[in-house]
Short mmCIF file of C-alpha atoms in Angstrom, two decimals:
data_model
loop_
_atom_site.label_atom_id
_atom_site.label_comp_id
_atom_site.label_asym_id
_atom_site.label_seq_id
_atom_site.Cartn_x
_atom_site.Cartn_y
_atom_site.Cartn_z
CA MET H 916 11.94 -36.83 -35.11
CA LEU H 917 9.13 -35.67 -36.91
CA VAL H 918 8.63 -39.07 -38.41
CA ILE H 919 8.48 -40.58 -34.81
CA LEU H 920 6.02 -38.30 -33.53
CA LEU H 921 4.02 -38.88 -36.33
CA TYR H 922 3.89 -42.57 -35.54
CA ILE H 923 3.27 -42.61 -31.91
CA PHE H 924 0.40 -40.10 -32.86
CA THR H 925 -1.08 -42.10 -35.23
CA LEU H 926 -1.14 -45.63 -32.86
CA PHE H 927 -2.33 -42.92 -30.26
CA PHE H 928 -5.59 -41.69 -32.55
CA LEU H 929 -5.86 -45.51 -34.16
CA HIS H 930 -6.51 -46.33 -30.49
CA PHE H 931 -9.20 -44.18 -29.74
CA LEU H 932 -10.45 -45.83 -33.29
CA ILE H 933 -10.15 -49.68 -32.86
CA MET H 934 -11.39 -50.53 -29.79
CA ALA H 935 -12.50 -53.84 -28.87
CA LEU H 936 -15.77 -54.02 -26.82
CA ASN H 937 -15.73 -53.42 -22.95
CA LYS H 938 -17.59 -56.11 -20.60
CA PHE H 939 -20.81 -53.60 -21.31
CA GLN H 940 -20.60 -53.85 -24.86
CA ILE H 941 -20.50 -57.29 -24.82
CA ALA H 942 -23.42 -57.70 -22.55
CA GLN H 943 -24.88 -55.49 -25.31
CA ARG H 944 -24.47 -57.73 -27.92
CA ILE H 945 -25.56 -60.74 -26.11
CA ALA H 946 -28.87 -59.24 -24.88
CA GLN H 947 -29.58 -58.85 -29.56
CA GLU H 948 -29.74 -62.60 -29.53
CA LEU H 949 -32.83 -62.21 -26.59
CA LYS H 950 -36.62 -63.33 -28.12
CA ASP H 951 -39.84 -62.26 -26.41
CA GLY H 952 -41.32 -65.03 -24.27
CA TYR H 953 -37.47 -66.71 -23.04
CA TYR H 954 -36.50 -68.05 -19.85
CA VAL H 955 -33.03 -67.11 -19.82
CA ASN H 956 -30.48 -67.74 -17.02
CA LEU H 957 -27.40 -65.85 -15.94
CA GLY H 958 -24.45 -66.90 -15.25
CA ILE H 959 -22.20 -64.68 -12.78
CA GLY H 960 -19.79 -61.92 -14.02
CA ILE H 961 -20.35 -59.97 -17.57
CA PRO H 962 -23.17 -61.82 -18.82
CA THR H 963 -25.39 -60.65 -15.28
CA LEU H 964 -25.27 -56.88 -17.09
CA VAL H 965 -27.16 -58.83 -20.34
CA ALA H 966 -30.09 -57.75 -17.80
CA ASN H 967 -29.47 -54.19 -18.29
CA TYR H 968 -29.77 -53.97 -22.53
CA ILE H 969 -32.55 -56.53 -22.58
CA PRO H 970 -34.89 -54.80 -25.12
CA ALA H 971 -37.84 -52.68 -23.92
CA ASP H 972 -40.73 -54.27 -26.61
CA ILE H 973 -39.87 -57.99 -25.73
CA ASN H 974 -40.75 -59.65 -22.73
CA VAL H 975 -37.60 -62.19 -21.27
CA VAL H 976 -37.91 -64.18 -17.86
CA LEU H 977 -34.74 -63.75 -16.08
CA GLN H 978 -33.67 -67.54 -13.99
CA SER H 979 -31.31 -67.75 -10.83
CA GLU H 980 -30.84 -71.29 -10.42
CA ASN H 981 -30.67 -70.93 -6.37
CA GLY H 982 -34.86 -70.61 -7.00
CA LEU H 983 -36.02 -67.58 -8.74
CA LEU H 984 -38.08 -66.92 -11.64
CA GLY H 985 -38.36 -63.36 -12.32
CA MET H 986 -35.75 -62.06 -11.04
CA GLY H 987 -35.92 -57.83 -10.94
CA PRO H 988 -32.86 -55.70 -10.52
CA PHE H 989 -30.82 -54.69 -7.38
CA PRO H 990 -33.65 -53.29 -4.26
CA ILE H 991 -33.27 -49.66 -3.55
CA GLU H 992 -31.37 -48.92 -0.78
CA GLY H 993 -32.30 -49.97 2.95
CA GLU H 994 -35.00 -52.60 1.53
CA GLU H 995 -32.48 -55.28 0.80
CA SER H 996 -32.62 -58.57 2.65
CA ALA H 997 -31.04 -60.79 3.34
CA ASP H 998 -33.13 -64.21 2.08
CA LEU H 999 -33.39 -62.47 -1.34
CA ILE H 1000 -30.72 -63.07 -3.43
CA ASN H 1001 -29.72 -64.67 -6.94
CA ALA H 1002 -27.18 -66.83 -7.95
CA GLY H 1003 -24.76 -64.37 -6.93
CA LYS H 1004 -25.60 -63.96 -3.88
CA GLN H 1005 -26.63 -60.01 -4.73
CA THR H 1006 -30.01 -58.83 -3.50
CA ILE H 1007 -32.36 -58.76 -5.24
CA THR H 1008 -35.68 -58.40 -6.50
CA THR H 1009 -38.48 -59.57 -7.58
CA LEU H 1010 -41.30 -58.91 -9.99
CA PRO H 1011 -44.61 -58.86 -10.57
CA GLY H 1012 -45.14 -62.09 -11.56
CA SER H 1013 -42.20 -64.05 -10.29
CA SER H 1014 -41.87 -67.04 -8.32
CA ILE H 1015 -39.77 -69.10 -5.91
CA PHE H 1016 -39.15 -72.02 -5.65
CA ASP H 1017 -36.57 -75.31 -4.01
CA SER H 1018 -32.95 -75.53 -5.45
CA ALA H 1019 -33.74 -79.17 -7.74
CA MET H 1020 -36.73 -78.02 -9.40
CA SER H 1021 -34.45 -74.88 -10.59
CA PHE H 1022 -32.15 -77.59 -11.83
CA GLY H 1023 -35.50 -79.69 -13.08
CA MET H 1024 -36.45 -76.78 -15.67
CA ILE H 1025 -33.00 -76.43 -16.47
CA ARG H 1026 -32.54 -79.92 -16.91
CA SER H 1027 -35.92 -81.13 -18.88
CA GLY H 1028 -35.20 -77.36 -21.60
CA LYS H 1029 -37.45 -74.81 -19.69
CA ILE H 1030 -34.67 -72.54 -19.68
CA ASN H 1031 -34.30 -71.19 -22.95
CA LEU H 1032 -31.17 -70.13 -23.08
CA THR H 1033 -27.94 -70.06 -20.95
CA VAL H 1034 -25.45 -67.24 -21.11
CA LEU H 1035 -21.88 -68.29 -19.00
CA GLY H 1036 -18.66 -67.55 -18.58
CA ALA H 1037 -15.11 -69.15 -19.40
CA MET H 1038 -12.02 -69.92 -19.33
CA GLU H 1039 -11.00 -71.35 -21.81
CA VAL H 1040 -13.18 -72.93 -25.30
CA SER H 1041 -12.62 -75.46 -27.80
CA GLU H 1042 -13.83 -75.87 -31.82
CA ASN H 1043 -15.93 -78.32 -30.82
CA GLY H 1044 -18.29 -76.59 -28.27
CA ASP H 1045 -16.61 -78.05 -25.18
CA ILE H 1046 -16.06 -75.49 -22.51
CA ALA H 1047 -13.46 -75.78 -19.16
CA ASN H 1048 -14.19 -72.74 -16.65
CA TRP H 1049 -14.44 -73.80 -12.90
CA LYS H 1050 -10.90 -75.55 -12.23
CA ILE H 1051 -6.98 -74.47 -12.61
CA PRO H 1052 -5.44 -77.42 -11.06
CA GLY H 1053 -3.14 -76.89 -7.82
CA LYS H 1054 -4.62 -73.08 -8.36
CA MET H 1055 -7.97 -72.30 -7.92
CA VAL H 1056 -10.89 -74.40 -6.89
CA LYS H 1057 -14.03 -72.59 -6.27
CA GLY H 1058 -16.28 -75.34 -7.49
CA MET H 1059 -18.83 -75.43 -10.75
CA GLY H 1060 -21.76 -74.13 -9.19
CA GLY H 1061 -24.65 -74.80 -11.59
CA ALA H 1062 -22.58 -74.44 -14.49
CA MET H 1063 -22.09 -78.36 -15.20
CA ASP H 1064 -26.30 -79.04 -14.94
CA LEU H 1065 -26.86 -75.82 -17.03
CA VAL H 1066 -24.28 -77.04 -20.14
CA ALA H 1067 -25.53 -80.12 -20.61
CA SER H 1068 -29.24 -79.56 -20.60
CA ALA H 1069 -29.82 -75.71 -21.84
CA LYS H 1070 -30.84 -75.68 -25.68
CA ASN H 1071 -29.05 -72.71 -25.96
CA ILE H 1072 -25.58 -71.61 -24.63
CA ILE H 1073 -23.40 -68.41 -25.13
CA VAL H 1074 -20.24 -67.81 -24.07
CA ALA H 1075 -19.91 -64.36 -22.59
CA MET H 1076 -15.60 -63.79 -22.03
CA MET H 1077 -12.72 -61.91 -23.42
CA HIS H 1078 -11.07 -63.69 -26.57
CA THR H 1079 -7.60 -63.69 -25.15
CA ASN H 1080 -6.90 -64.13 -21.23
CA PRO H 1081 -4.71 -61.68 -18.89
CA ALA H 1082 -1.13 -63.19 -20.88
CA GLY H 1083 -2.83 -62.28 -24.25
CA GLU H 1084 -3.33 -66.23 -25.22
CA SER H 1085 -6.26 -66.76 -26.76
CA LYS H 1086 -9.50 -68.79 -24.59
CA LEU H 1087 -10.89 -69.89 -28.62
CA LEU H 1088 -8.60 -73.14 -28.84
CA LYS H 1089 -8.44 -76.52 -30.53
CA LYS H 1090 -8.81 -78.49 -27.30
CA CYS H 1091 -9.45 -77.32 -23.89
CA THR H 1092 -6.09 -77.53 -21.81
CA LEU H 1093 -8.80 -76.80 -18.29
CA PRO H 1094 -10.85 -79.22 -16.65
CA LEU H 1095 -14.61 -79.25 -19.01
CA THR H 1096 -17.05 -78.41 -17.11
CA GLY H 1097 -19.36 -80.24 -20.30
CA THR H 1098 -18.91 -81.55 -23.67
CA ASN H 1099 -19.99 -79.91 -27.01
CA CYS H 1100 -22.88 -77.17 -25.46
CA VAL H 1101 -21.59 -73.82 -26.72
CA LYS H 1102 -23.48 -72.35 -29.69
CA LYS H 1103 -21.20 -68.97 -29.63
CA ILE H 1104 -19.51 -66.76 -28.34
CA VAL H 1105 -19.75 -63.18 -27.99
CA THR H 1106 -15.78 -61.85 -27.16
CA ASP H 1107 -14.34 -58.41 -26.73
CA LEU H 1108 -13.53 -59.06 -30.08
CA ALA H 1109 -15.83 -60.62 -32.08
CA VAL H 1110 -19.00 -62.61 -32.65
CA ILE H 1111 -18.50 -67.16 -33.24
CA GLU H 1112 -20.39 -69.62 -33.91
CA ILE H 1113 -19.15 -73.07 -32.86
CA THR H 1114 -20.52 -75.49 -36.01
CA LYS H 1115 -19.96 -78.96 -37.29
CA GLU H 1116 -16.69 -77.54 -39.06
CA GLY H 1117 -15.16 -75.45 -36.04
CA PHE H 1118 -15.05 -72.06 -34.84
CA LYS H 1119 -17.12 -69.72 -37.59
CA LEU H 1120 -16.54 -65.66 -37.68
CA LEU H 1121 -19.86 -63.99 -37.55
CA GLU H 1122 -19.69 -60.68 -36.83
CA ARG H 1123 -16.64 -58.21 -35.67
CA ALA H 1124 -16.10 -55.58 -32.82
CA PRO H 1125 -16.72 -52.49 -34.81
CA GLY H 1126 -12.86 -51.39 -36.24
CA ILE H 1127 -11.71 -54.75 -35.41
CA MET H 1128 -9.39 -56.53 -38.51
CA ILE H 1129 -10.36 -60.33 -39.36
CA GLU H 1130 -6.77 -60.52 -39.74
CA GLU H 1131 -6.61 -59.62 -35.94
CA ILE H 1132 -8.89 -61.83 -34.73
CA ILE H 1133 -7.68 -64.86 -36.54
CA ALA H 1134 -3.72 -63.98 -35.07
CA LYS H 1135 -5.68 -64.49 -31.56
CA THR H 1136 -7.76 -67.36 -32.08
CA ASN H 1137 -5.53 -70.42 -31.21
CA ALA H 1138 -7.96 -72.70 -33.80
CA SER H 1139 -9.36 -72.83 -36.93
CA LEU H 1140 -11.40 -69.64 -38.01
CA ILE H 1141 -13.88 -70.22 -40.94
CA VAL H 1142 -14.18 -66.65 -42.31
CA ASP H 1143 -17.16 -66.47 -45.07
CA GLY H 1144 -17.61 -64.03 -47.21
CA ILE H 1145 -18.12 -60.41 -45.63
CA ILE H 1146 -17.81 -60.25 -42.08
CA PRO H 1147 -19.85 -57.11 -40.95
CA GLU H 1148 -19.55 -55.29 -37.50
CA MET H 1149 -21.31 -55.56 -34.71
CA ASP H 1150 -23.98 -53.50 -34.48
CA LEU H 1151 -24.14 -51.47 -30.88
CA MET G 180 -44.27 -86.78 21.78
CA THR G 181 -43.24 -83.37 21.30
CA LYS G 182 -40.85 -82.07 18.52
CA LEU G 183 -40.59 -78.71 20.20
CA ILE G 184 -37.26 -77.77 21.83
CA ASN G 185 -35.84 -75.33 23.80
CA ASN G 186 -32.46 -74.19 21.48
CA ALA G 187 -30.16 -75.08 19.27
CA THR G 188 -27.68 -76.61 21.79
CA GLU G 189 -30.01 -79.49 22.66
CA ALA G 190 -30.77 -79.80 19.06
CA ILE G 191 -27.48 -81.02 18.22
CA ALA G 192 -26.41 -83.03 21.62
CA ASP G 193 -26.87 -86.34 19.93
CA ILE G 194 -24.49 -85.08 16.85
CA VAL G 195 -20.97 -86.45 17.25
CA ASP G 196 -17.50 -86.83 16.09
CA GLY G 197 -18.07 -88.35 12.75
CA SER G 198 -21.23 -87.66 12.26
CA VAL G 199 -22.41 -87.02 8.49
CA LEU G 200 -24.59 -83.81 8.14
CA MET G 201 -26.41 -81.39 5.68
CA LEU G 202 -26.81 -78.12 5.99
CA GLY G 203 -29.45 -75.53 3.92
CA GLY G 204 -28.29 -72.67 2.68
CA PHE G 205 -26.97 -71.31 -0.48
CA GLY G 206 -24.26 -69.03 0.36
CA LEU G 207 -24.45 -66.84 4.01
CA CYS G 208 -28.93 -67.30 2.76
CA GLY G 209 -31.42 -69.24 4.55
CA ILE G 210 -28.29 -70.84 6.44
CA PRO G 211 -29.04 -73.09 9.97
CA GLU G 212 -27.17 -69.55 12.22
CA ASN G 213 -28.39 -71.28 15.52
CA CYS G 214 -26.90 -74.41 14.73
CA ILE G 215 -23.75 -73.47 13.23
CA ASP G 216 -22.78 -71.95 16.76
CA ALA G 217 -23.79 -74.26 18.87
CA LEU G 218 -21.87 -77.39 16.55
CA VAL G 219 -19.04 -74.79 16.86
CA LYS G 220 -19.06 -74.75 20.91
CA LYS G 221 -19.60 -77.68 21.69
CA GLY G 222 -16.53 -78.88 18.86
CA VAL G 223 -17.61 -82.13 17.33
CA LYS G 224 -14.88 -83.14 15.04
CA ASN G 225 -14.33 -84.58 11.94
CA LEU G 226 -17.50 -84.05 10.14
CA THR G 227 -18.95 -84.62 7.27
CA CYS G 228 -20.90 -81.14 5.80
CA ILE G 229 -23.11 -81.52 2.95
CA SER G 230 -24.00 -78.18 2.06
CA ASN G 231 -23.87 -76.09 -0.93
CA ASN G 232 -21.13 -73.27 -0.04
CA ALA G 233 -18.85 -73.61 2.43
CA GLY G 234 -19.61 -70.37 4.14
CA VAL G 235 -17.01 -67.12 3.91
CA ASP G 236 -13.93 -66.78 6.27
CA ASP G 237 -15.91 -65.58 9.65
CA PHE G 238 -19.51 -66.65 9.31
CA GLY G 239 -21.92 -69.76 8.27
CA ILE G 240 -19.32 -73.13 8.07
CA GLY G 241 -16.64 -70.95 7.34
CA LEU G 242 -16.55 -70.67 11.14
CA MET G 243 -16.51 -75.18 11.58
CA LEU G 244 -13.65 -75.11 9.46
CA LYS G 245 -11.42 -72.75 11.55
CA ASN G 246 -12.60 -74.79 14.25
CA LYS G 247 -11.33 -77.73 12.60
CA GLN G 248 -14.39 -79.40 13.15
CA VAL G 249 -14.88 -80.69 9.50
CA LYS G 250 -13.04 -83.74 7.74
CA LYS G 251 -14.91 -83.53 4.26
CA MET G 252 -17.40 -81.41 2.60
CA ILE G 253 -19.69 -81.68 0.03
CA SER G 254 -20.47 -78.67 -1.60
CA SER G 255 -21.34 -78.00 -5.71
CA TYR G 256 -19.40 -73.80 -5.24
CA VAL G 257 -16.14 -72.43 -2.29
CA GLY G 258 -14.95 -69.41 -3.75
CA GLU G 259 -16.00 -67.43 -1.31
CA ASN G 260 -14.20 -68.92 1.49
CA ALA G 261 -10.05 -68.30 1.51
CA GLU G 262 -9.85 -70.21 4.66
CA PHE G 263 -11.83 -73.61 2.90
CA GLU G 264 -9.38 -73.08 -0.26
CA ARG G 265 -5.73 -73.43 1.60
CA GLN G 266 -7.76 -76.78 3.64
CA LEU G 267 -8.50 -78.05 0.58
CA LEU G 268 -5.19 -77.59 -1.32
CA SER G 269 -2.92 -78.03 1.44
CA GLY G 270 -4.81 -81.77 1.80
CA GLU G 271 -6.08 -81.00 5.31
CA LEU G 272 -9.68 -80.98 4.41
CA GLU G 273 -11.36 -83.52 2.07
CA VAL G 274 -13.83 -81.75 -0.75
CA GLU G 275 -16.78 -83.30 -3.23
CA LEU G 276 -17.94 -80.75 -5.13
CA ILE G 277 -20.18 -81.86 -7.43
CA PRO G 278 -22.37 -79.96 -9.81
CA GLN G 279 -25.05 -77.55 -7.58
CA GLY G 280 -28.19 -79.43 -9.89
CA THR G 281 -27.03 -83.11 -8.23
CA LEU G 282 -26.25 -81.91 -5.48
CA ALA G 283 -30.00 -80.48 -5.12
CA THR G 284 -31.63 -83.18 -6.68
CA ARG G 285 -29.39 -86.18 -4.64
CA CYS G 286 -31.10 -84.38 -1.34
CA MET G 287 -34.35 -85.33 -3.10
CA ALA G 288 -33.90 -88.12 -3.51
CA ALA G 289 -33.02 -89.59 -0.77
CA GLY G 290 -36.31 -87.48 0.76
CA TYR G 291 -38.12 -89.58 -1.88
CA GLY G 292 -37.08 -93.00 -0.98
CA MET G 293 -35.39 -93.42 -4.44
CA PRO G 294 -31.27 -95.03 -4.28
CA ALA G 295 -30.42 -92.31 -7.05
CA ILE G 296 -30.55 -90.36 -10.27
CA TYR G 297 -29.80 -89.99 -13.45
CA THR G 298 -28.71 -86.78 -14.38
CA PRO G 299 -26.92 -85.48 -17.47
CA ALA G 300 -24.25 -82.81 -15.47
CA GLY G 301 -21.13 -83.59 -15.16
CA VAL G 302 -20.57 -86.51 -18.22
CA GLY G 303 -17.01 -85.87 -20.08
CA THR G 304 -15.76 -84.32 -16.80
CA GLU G 305 -13.20 -85.10 -14.32
CA VAL G 306 -17.07 -85.38 -12.03
CA ALA G 307 -18.06 -88.52 -14.50
CA GLU G 308 -15.16 -90.24 -13.49
CA GLY G 309 -15.38 -93.75 -11.67
CA LYS G 310 -19.10 -93.47 -12.81
CA GLU G 311 -21.95 -95.27 -14.93
CA VAL G 312 -23.09 -93.83 -17.68
CA ARG G 313 -26.04 -94.72 -19.66
CA ASN G 314 -27.34 -94.09 -22.84
CA PHE G 315 -31.02 -92.79 -22.99
CA ASN G 316 -32.90 -91.66 -26.37
CA GLY G 317 -28.82 -90.76 -27.50
CA LYS G 318 -28.23 -88.93 -24.38
CA GLU G 319 -25.55 -89.91 -21.30
CA TYR G 320 -26.18 -89.39 -18.32
CA LEU G 321 -24.21 -90.71 -14.91
CA LEU G 322 -25.99 -92.36 -12.40
CA GLU G 323 -25.71 -90.52 -9.27
CA LEU G 324 -26.72 -91.58 -5.79
CA ALA G 325 -28.94 -90.48 -3.32
CA PHE G 326 -27.81 -88.37 -0.11
CA GLU G 327 -27.17 -90.66 3.15
CA ALA G 328 -26.94 -88.53 5.87
CA ASP G 329 -27.11 -88.60 9.66
CA PHE G 330 -28.41 -84.83 10.32
CA ALA G 331 -30.24 -82.60 8.01
CA ILE G 332 -29.85 -78.85 9.60
CA VAL G 333 -32.27 -76.34 8.17
CA LYS G 334 -33.41 -73.04 8.62
CA ALA G 335 -37.09 -72.33 7.84
CA TRP G 336 -38.77 -68.84 8.86
CA LYS G 337 -42.06 -70.15 10.20
CA GLY G 338 -43.20 -73.00 12.06
CA ASP G 339 -45.35 -75.09 13.96
CA LYS G 340 -44.99 -77.67 16.92
CA GLN G 341 -46.48 -80.80 14.20
CA GLY G 342 -43.29 -79.24 11.97
CA ASN G 343 -44.36 -77.91 9.00
CA LEU G 344 -42.23 -75.41 7.81
CA ILE G 345 -42.54 -72.24 5.51
CA TYR G 346 -39.19 -70.06 4.07
CA LYS G 347 -39.12 -66.67 2.82
CA ASP G 348 -37.89 -65.79 -0.72
CA THR G 349 -34.89 -67.39 -1.97
CA ALA G 350 -34.11 -68.45 1.76
CA ARG G 351 -35.70 -71.58 0.35
CA ASN G 352 -33.18 -72.68 -2.13
CA PHE G 353 -31.83 -76.19 -0.42
CA ASN G 354 -33.92 -76.41 2.77
CA PRO G 355 -36.74 -78.11 2.09
CA LEU G 356 -34.85 -80.66 0.22
CA MET G 357 -32.26 -81.63 2.85
CA ALA G 358 -35.06 -81.84 5.21
CA MET G 359 -36.67 -84.33 2.97
CA ALA G 360 -33.34 -86.27 3.62
CA ALA G 361 -31.70 -87.08 6.07
CA LYS G 362 -32.84 -90.30 9.62
CA ILE G 363 -33.12 -87.20 11.70
CA THR G 364 -34.07 -83.39 10.92
CA ILE G 365 -33.20 -80.69 12.80
CA ALA G 366 -35.57 -77.47 11.93
CA GLU G 367 -34.15 -73.51 13.12
CA VAL G 368 -36.58 -71.23 12.83
CA GLU G 369 -37.43 -67.56 13.07
CA GLU G 370 -40.96 -67.33 14.20
CA LEU G 371 -42.58 -70.35 15.79
CA VAL G 372 -46.39 -70.34 15.90
CA GLU G 373 -49.56 -72.79 16.98
CA ASP G 374 -50.45 -75.32 15.32
CA GLY G 375 -53.28 -73.95 12.79
CA GLU G 376 -51.94 -71.01 12.46
CA LEU G 377 -49.68 -71.67 8.99
CA ASP G 378 -52.10 -72.40 5.94
CA PRO G 379 -52.40 -76.22 5.06
CA ASN G 380 -52.07 -74.71 1.85
CA PHE G 381 -48.75 -73.27 1.73
CA ILE G 382 -46.39 -75.83 3.49
CA HIS G 383 -42.92 -76.19 2.01
CA THR G 384 -41.98 -79.30 4.47
CA PRO G 385 -44.30 -81.29 5.86
CA GLY G 386 -43.82 -81.72 9.21
CA VAL G 387 -43.59 -85.63 8.88
CA TYR G 388 -40.39 -84.39 7.55
CA VAL G 389 -39.33 -82.82 10.67
CA HIS G 390 -37.72 -84.33 13.98
CA ARG G 391 -36.65 -81.41 16.11
CA ILE G 392 -37.99 -77.80 16.09
CA PHE G 393 -37.20 -74.68 18.12
CA GLU G 394 -36.95 -71.07 17.23
CA GLY G 395 -33.80 -69.36 16.83
CA VAL G 396 -32.10 -66.71 18.70
CA ASN G 397 -30.80 -63.04 17.24
CA TYR G 398 -29.92 -63.84 13.69
CA GLU G 399 -27.91 -62.25 11.83
CA LYS G 400 -28.77 -62.85 8.32
CA ARG G 401 -25.47 -61.01 6.90
CA ILE G 402 -25.44 -60.17 3.31
CA GLU G 403 -22.84 -61.47 0.87
CA GLN G 404 -23.03 -58.74 -1.63
CA ARG G 405 -24.55 -55.63 -1.09
CA THR G 406 -25.71 -54.54 -4.39
CA VAL G 407 -28.50 -51.57 -4.36
CA THR G 408 -30.00 -48.69 -6.90
CA ASN G 409 -30.42 -45.57 -5.97
CA LYS G 410 -33.17 -44.97 -8.77
CA LYS G 411 -36.33 -45.31 -7.71
#
């Protein structure tokens, strides 16, 4: 009886000690990838949260692909305008120095490589950098929005997502099973468990979430994972 | 000859069953509310609608979908409309989902008198099926054709009798592109001003592209995601 109690207690305790990242922490880790002078496009969901963690000492301009550079925070209540929204259809503000343009110019700057970094969510990522995030045949058809344009042209693409889907299956795969959004384009993945780089040889583990063991990351990655040397914990 | 007309009913009078329409707006931002209402009232059917989104269930193009007026929708993202998804999955509605930048640029090409563009968006995906792929400097691109539409229906902030238009904030989105891209362009504006009141330096759509213009009424300008903060 005592042993069982002790076991339950230990599990309970470990649960608090070993914690996968929540979505805010994933955003916080991605914000460390930002550099001074970057023009950045943040996708819907976790990527949007990255805006909350931009270091104060660097200048980063956020692009919203409906046609805005210099996106600011949400407006103060009562000052929101139906005419000023981001790509997630949320009411937003402009910052001093911002500019507004039509959607063709918006994708023009994406296609011609002026946007330094794109952060977006995904349903699946494969070891060669393919990404699937727009369609589940027969179930969900929402459309690709600007994702296909972004992944086809962005110089640096970081995916923000949970390591596994709600069913517990790995979202990191040898080959995507869902219809693709783009091929050979993802450079890095930040999940609740790890930071993984996509190299010519496949997934390479760079960092692990605090308290998460390498074995767990390997077990939850449905592809080969290169583990080279000591893997540090993320510095959050 | 005047471009000035009285209202949306007059503006859409010659839109008939089977017409191909472009409708400006991103989400519910910058959509031609007056003309959509008039189209719903008129009840024209079998329309092909080119628009980035399909509205929501009870507003925007969603009203035309609910009324079963749309045969085919050409959009990039339709996630906010449950009725759309239902009609699509049941096969009642034909849909062509295309990347947002491709949608915008196919409008642009039409407005610039170019028959086609090459874009990398969709290479290696099902969007590329049946399309010419061409390699430029080691990278693959898809050939995408300029749109051909009978009518473009756009919404602007201000306009004058010449048809010159200015859009407000991100309500610009696809409006100036579509305004350039169809055989006949209908512009509804929040404020119609006298010629000369708009500074020529700040015109977004030159009047040459606009065939009909009227001042709209009763704009609801619905917000899809009201996100606010309390912080000063």
